Amino acid sequence: MIPAAIGTGGEPLLRWSYVRDNYDGPIWEALREHLVLSFTPVLLGLLIALPLGLACARWTRLYPPVLAVTSVLYAIPAIGLFVVFVAFTGLTYTTVVVPLALYTLSVLVPSVVDGLRSVPEHVRQSAVAMGFGPLRRLVQVELPIALPVVMGGLRVATVANISLVSVGALIGIGGLGQLMVTGMKWPGGAYPTPIVVAIVLIVVLALVADLVLMLVQRFLTPWERSGRVSRRAARAARTERAAEVAR
Amino acid sequence: MITFAGVTKRYPDGTVAVDHLDLEIPAGEITVLVGPSGCGKTTTLRMINRMVEATEGTVTVDGRNVRDVDPPTLRRGIGYVIQQAGLFPHRTILDNIATVPLLLGRDKKRARADARALMERVGLDAAFARRYPAQLSGGQQQRVGVARALAADPPILLMDEPFSAVDPIVRGGLQDEFLRLQSELEKTIVFVTHDIDEAVKLGHRIAVFQVGGKLAQYTSPDELLDAPASDFVRDFLGGERGIRRLRFAQELEAEAAAENAPGAVPAKADER
Ligand SMILES: Nc1ncnc2c1ncn2[C@@H]1O[C@H](COP(=O)(O)OP(=O)(O)OP(=O)(O)O)[C@@H](O)[C@H]1O
Ligand SMILES: [Mg+2]
């Protein structure tokens, strides 16, 4: 529908005049709303996923039912959830934030559980043997080791949210998605510029968010980068040993 | 001294891992627990620091029932080394070694300085201090494991097959250094292995277990080779040929030890 509209109208994909006239009005508004709508659910989801994931890792019987529920939630199309929530929370931010928080949850709970399961048993055992109590072991040993996997989930959830927020435009709360609606419903035929602006901003936002999270992850897990050095160390070890044998 | 008096361990699934064990482990010496896989060596070791609770009987350390000490406190006073070293992948070598002193609330600076001194003592290059465990070889990681267990200067060291994951040449070096270290430190060491050669080489006393968690013989290496208490023990030693081989190995070790005796140069870089 959109390409056809572009074709018939001979309308350029991007008119800079629109950007110039609207960047500190509707465009900025939409961007701000998009940021709020995508990061609030990530934070909420993380806050709930952490204790829930910990509980699932601790009481393993809890995990299959929780996983089943989160998977089903994940399979429900966003638009469906938004519509259902309108009935409860009306046309407010909450209607978009809650379903997205649920999506975040369904990505993050498995990440937390997988992360905790990635702690090698001998490491856990040696922490116990050295006299770590359960809480200290969790905070000082297990969570740091689980962090790379959890951060991986967080990156996926964040990028997914940034893209999903636009769907909220269908109920009138969609951040940059709102610009797309504006473009599509332009009086006198579709107007591609707002749509292109929205798409570009969403992609840039997703890339920047992912990059920032990656940098945070690197900063928090310096030991993860030791792999490459490790191979170098192994090579050095081999040559050193060869030299010793030769002596 | 560590004593087991009538100790039995029955796991919830009904497996009897240790069966009515009476054992006195003398202070300041290396006592080796040896036996085939599944005979209850690890279970026995872990009843000392309460990672496994005895079902029956009592385990005492210096006359004190371990049940009367709360587990974290007990464990911080007992060094523990395992096969895969169990190092914390997210902490530097220095911080790994300083783990227990920091748990005990000691000053961070001092703990790190002590850790540095320990690194030298176990033959680790000071340049490794800031590396992470993944950047070290298996043998080096094992040294870190030993240093970490020693860091709070506990009187007792529990070692569960600490050298069996490294290749034989490196293992020999680690064993030699371990003996040298022990001659300086005189810790009470309980050492688990399934390798009879290692048991004879390291142990002042050897406890041979058989499957079902029964103690088959508990004696000095010499007496073990001179007078195996049962057919099981004789077979475990490899029969007459095995016993001759073990004696021969023992003599070689003794000669080597005599040669290097005073101020022997620590074999340092063998597995780097
Ligand atoms: N947590 C557990 N639950 C049930 N049975 C167990 C448990 N841990 C050990 N066992 C069983 O108890 C017996 C003794 O196990 P243990 O680990 O003490 O043997 P081991 O002598 O250390 O063997 P290996 O040389 O293979 O390490 C084995 O039959 C083992 O299967
Ligand atoms: Mg074992």
Coordinates of C-alpha atoms in Angstrom, one line a residue, chain B residues 88-260:
Chain B
F88 CA 36.3 -18.0 40.3
P89 CA 36.4 -17.2 36.6
H90 CA 35.4 -13.5 37.3
R91 CA 38.1 -12.7 39.7
T92 CA 41.8 -12.1 39.1
I93 CA 44.3 -14.6 40.3
L94 CA 45.3 -12.3 43.1
D95 CA 41.7 -11.9 44.3
N96 CA 41.0 -15.6 43.9
I97 CA 43.8 -16.3 46.3
A98 CA 42.7 -13.6 48.7
T99 CA 39.1 -15.0 48.8
V100 CA 39.0 -16.5 52.3
P101 CA 41.0 -13.7 54.1
L102 CA 38.5 -11.3 52.6
L103 CA 35.6 -13.4 53.7
L104 CA 37.2 -13.3 57.2
G105 CA 37.1 -9.6 57.0
R106 CA 40.8 -9.0 56.8
D107 CA 42.3 -5.8 55.4
K108 CA 42.1 -5.8 51.6
K109 CA 45.6 -4.4 51.1
R110 CA 47.2 -6.9 53.5
A111 CA 45.2 -9.8 52.0
R112 CA 46.5 -8.9 48.5
A113 CA 50.1 -8.5 49.7
D114 CA 49.9 -11.9 51.4
A115 CA 48.4 -13.4 48.3
R116 CA 51.4 -12.1 46.3
A117 CA 53.7 -13.7 48.7
L118 CA 51.8 -17.0 48.4
M119 CA 52.0 -16.9 44.6
E120 CA 55.7 -16.9 44.9
R121 CA 55.6 -19.7 47.4
V122 CA 53.6 -22.0 45.2
G123 CA 55.8 -21.2 42.1
L124 CA 53.6 -18.8 40.3
D125 CA 55.0 -15.9 38.3
A126 CA 54.1 -12.6 39.8
A127 CA 52.9 -11.5 36.3
F128 CA 49.9 -13.7 36.7
A129 CA 48.5 -11.6 39.5
R130 CA 46.1 -9.6 37.3
R131 CA 45.2 -12.3 35.0
Y132 CA 42.0 -14.3 35.1
P133 CA 41.9 -18.1 35.6
A134 CA 41.0 -18.7 31.9
Q135 CA 44.3 -17.3 31.0
L136 CA 46.3 -19.9 32.9
S137 CA 47.2 -23.5 32.1
G138 CA 45.7 -26.3 34.0
G139 CA 48.8 -26.8 36.1
Q140 CA 49.0 -23.1 36.9
Q141 CA 45.3 -23.0 37.9
Q142 CA 46.0 -25.9 40.2
R143 CA 48.8 -24.0 41.9
V144 CA 46.4 -21.1 42.3
G145 CA 43.9 -23.5 43.9
V146 CA 46.5 -24.6 46.4
A147 CA 47.5 -21.0 47.1
R148 CA 43.9 -20.0 47.7
A149 CA 43.4 -22.9 50.1
L150 CA 46.5 -21.8 52.0
A151 CA 45.7 -18.1 52.1
A152 CA 44.0 -17.9 55.5
D153 CA 46.7 -20.2 56.9
P154 CA 44.3 -22.9 57.9
P155 CA 45.8 -25.8 60.0
I156 CA 43.9 -28.4 57.8
L157 CA 43.9 -28.9 54.1
L158 CA 41.4 -31.1 52.3
M159 CA 42.5 -32.1 48.7
D160 CA 40.3 -34.1 46.4
E161 CA 42.2 -35.4 43.5
P162 CA 43.9 -32.1 43.1
F163 CA 46.5 -33.2 40.5
S164 CA 44.6 -35.8 38.5
A165 CA 43.4 -33.4 35.7
V166 CA 46.9 -32.4 34.6
D167 CA 49.2 -34.4 32.4
P168 CA 51.6 -36.8 34.0
I169 CA 54.8 -34.7 33.7
V170 CA 53.1 -31.7 35.2
R171 CA 51.6 -33.8 37.8
G172 CA 55.0 -35.1 38.9
G173 CA 56.3 -31.6 39.2
L174 CA 53.3 -30.5 41.2
Q175 CA 53.6 -33.5 43.6
D176 CA 57.3 -32.7 44.2
E177 CA 56.5 -29.1 45.0
F178 CA 53.6 -30.0 47.1
L179 CA 55.9 -32.2 49.2
R180 CA 58.5 -29.4 49.5
L181 CA 55.8 -27.0 50.5
Q182 CA 54.3 -29.4 53.1
S183 CA 57.8 -29.9 54.6
E184 CA 57.8 -26.2 55.4
L185 CA 54.2 -25.8 56.4
E186 CA 53.4 -29.1 58.2
K187 CA 49.6 -28.8 57.7
T188 CA 47.2 -31.6 58.5
I189 CA 46.4 -32.8 55.0
V190 CA 43.8 -35.2 53.9
F191 CA 44.5 -36.1 50.3
V192 CA 42.1 -38.1 48.1
T193 CA 43.3 -40.0 45.0
H194 CA 42.4 -43.1 43.1
D195 CA 46.0 -43.4 41.9
I196 CA 48.0 -45.8 44.2
D197 CA 51.3 -44.4 42.8
E198 CA 50.4 -41.0 44.0
A199 CA 49.2 -42.4 47.4
V200 CA 52.5 -44.1 48.0
K201 CA 54.5 -41.1 46.9
L202 CA 52.7 -38.5 49.0
G203 CA 51.2 -40.3 52.0
H204 CA 52.6 -40.6 55.5
R205 CA 49.7 -42.8 56.1
I206 CA 47.4 -44.4 53.5
A207 CA 43.7 -45.4 54.0
V208 CA 42.6 -47.9 51.4
F209 CA 38.8 -48.0 50.9
Q210 CA 36.8 -50.5 49.0
V211 CA 33.5 -50.0 47.3
G212 CA 30.6 -49.8 49.8
G213 CA 32.6 -47.3 51.9
K214 CA 34.5 -49.9 54.0
L215 CA 38.0 -49.1 55.2
A216 CA 40.2 -52.0 54.0
Q217 CA 43.5 -51.0 55.5
Y218 CA 45.0 -48.0 57.2
T219 CA 48.7 -47.9 57.6
S220 CA 52.1 -46.5 56.4
P221 CA 53.1 -46.9 52.8
D222 CA 55.9 -49.3 53.7
E223 CA 53.7 -51.5 55.7
L224 CA 51.0 -51.4 53.0
L225 CA 53.5 -52.8 50.5
D226 CA 54.9 -55.3 53.0
A227 CA 51.7 -56.7 54.3
P228 CA 48.5 -56.0 52.4
A229 CA 45.7 -56.8 54.7
S230 CA 43.5 -58.6 52.3
D231 CA 43.2 -59.9 48.7
F232 CA 41.3 -56.7 47.8
V233 CA 44.2 -54.6 49.0
R234 CA 46.7 -56.8 47.2
D235 CA 44.8 -56.6 44.0
F236 CA 44.4 -52.9 44.3
L237 CA 48.2 -52.6 44.6
G238 CA 48.4 -54.6 41.4
G239 CA 49.4 -57.9 42.8
E240 CA 53.1 -58.9 43.4
R241 CA 54.3 -57.2 40.3
G242 CA 52.5 -54.0 41.2
I243 CA 54.0 -54.1 44.7
R244 CA 57.5 -54.6 43.2
R245 CA 56.9 -51.7 40.8
L246 CA 55.6 -49.4 43.6
R247 CA 58.7 -50.3 45.8
F248 CA 61.0 -49.5 42.9
A249 CA 59.3 -46.1 42.4
Q250 CA 59.6 -45.5 46.1
E251 CA 63.3 -46.1 46.0
L252 CA 63.8 -43.8 43.0
E253 CA 61.9 -41.0 44.8
A254 CA 64.0 -41.5 47.9
E255 CA 67.2 -41.2 45.8
A256 CA 66.0 -38.2 44.0
A257 CA 65.0 -36.6 47.3
A258 CA 68.4 -37.3 48.8
E259 CA 70.1 -35.7 45.7
N260 CA 68.1 -32.5 45.8

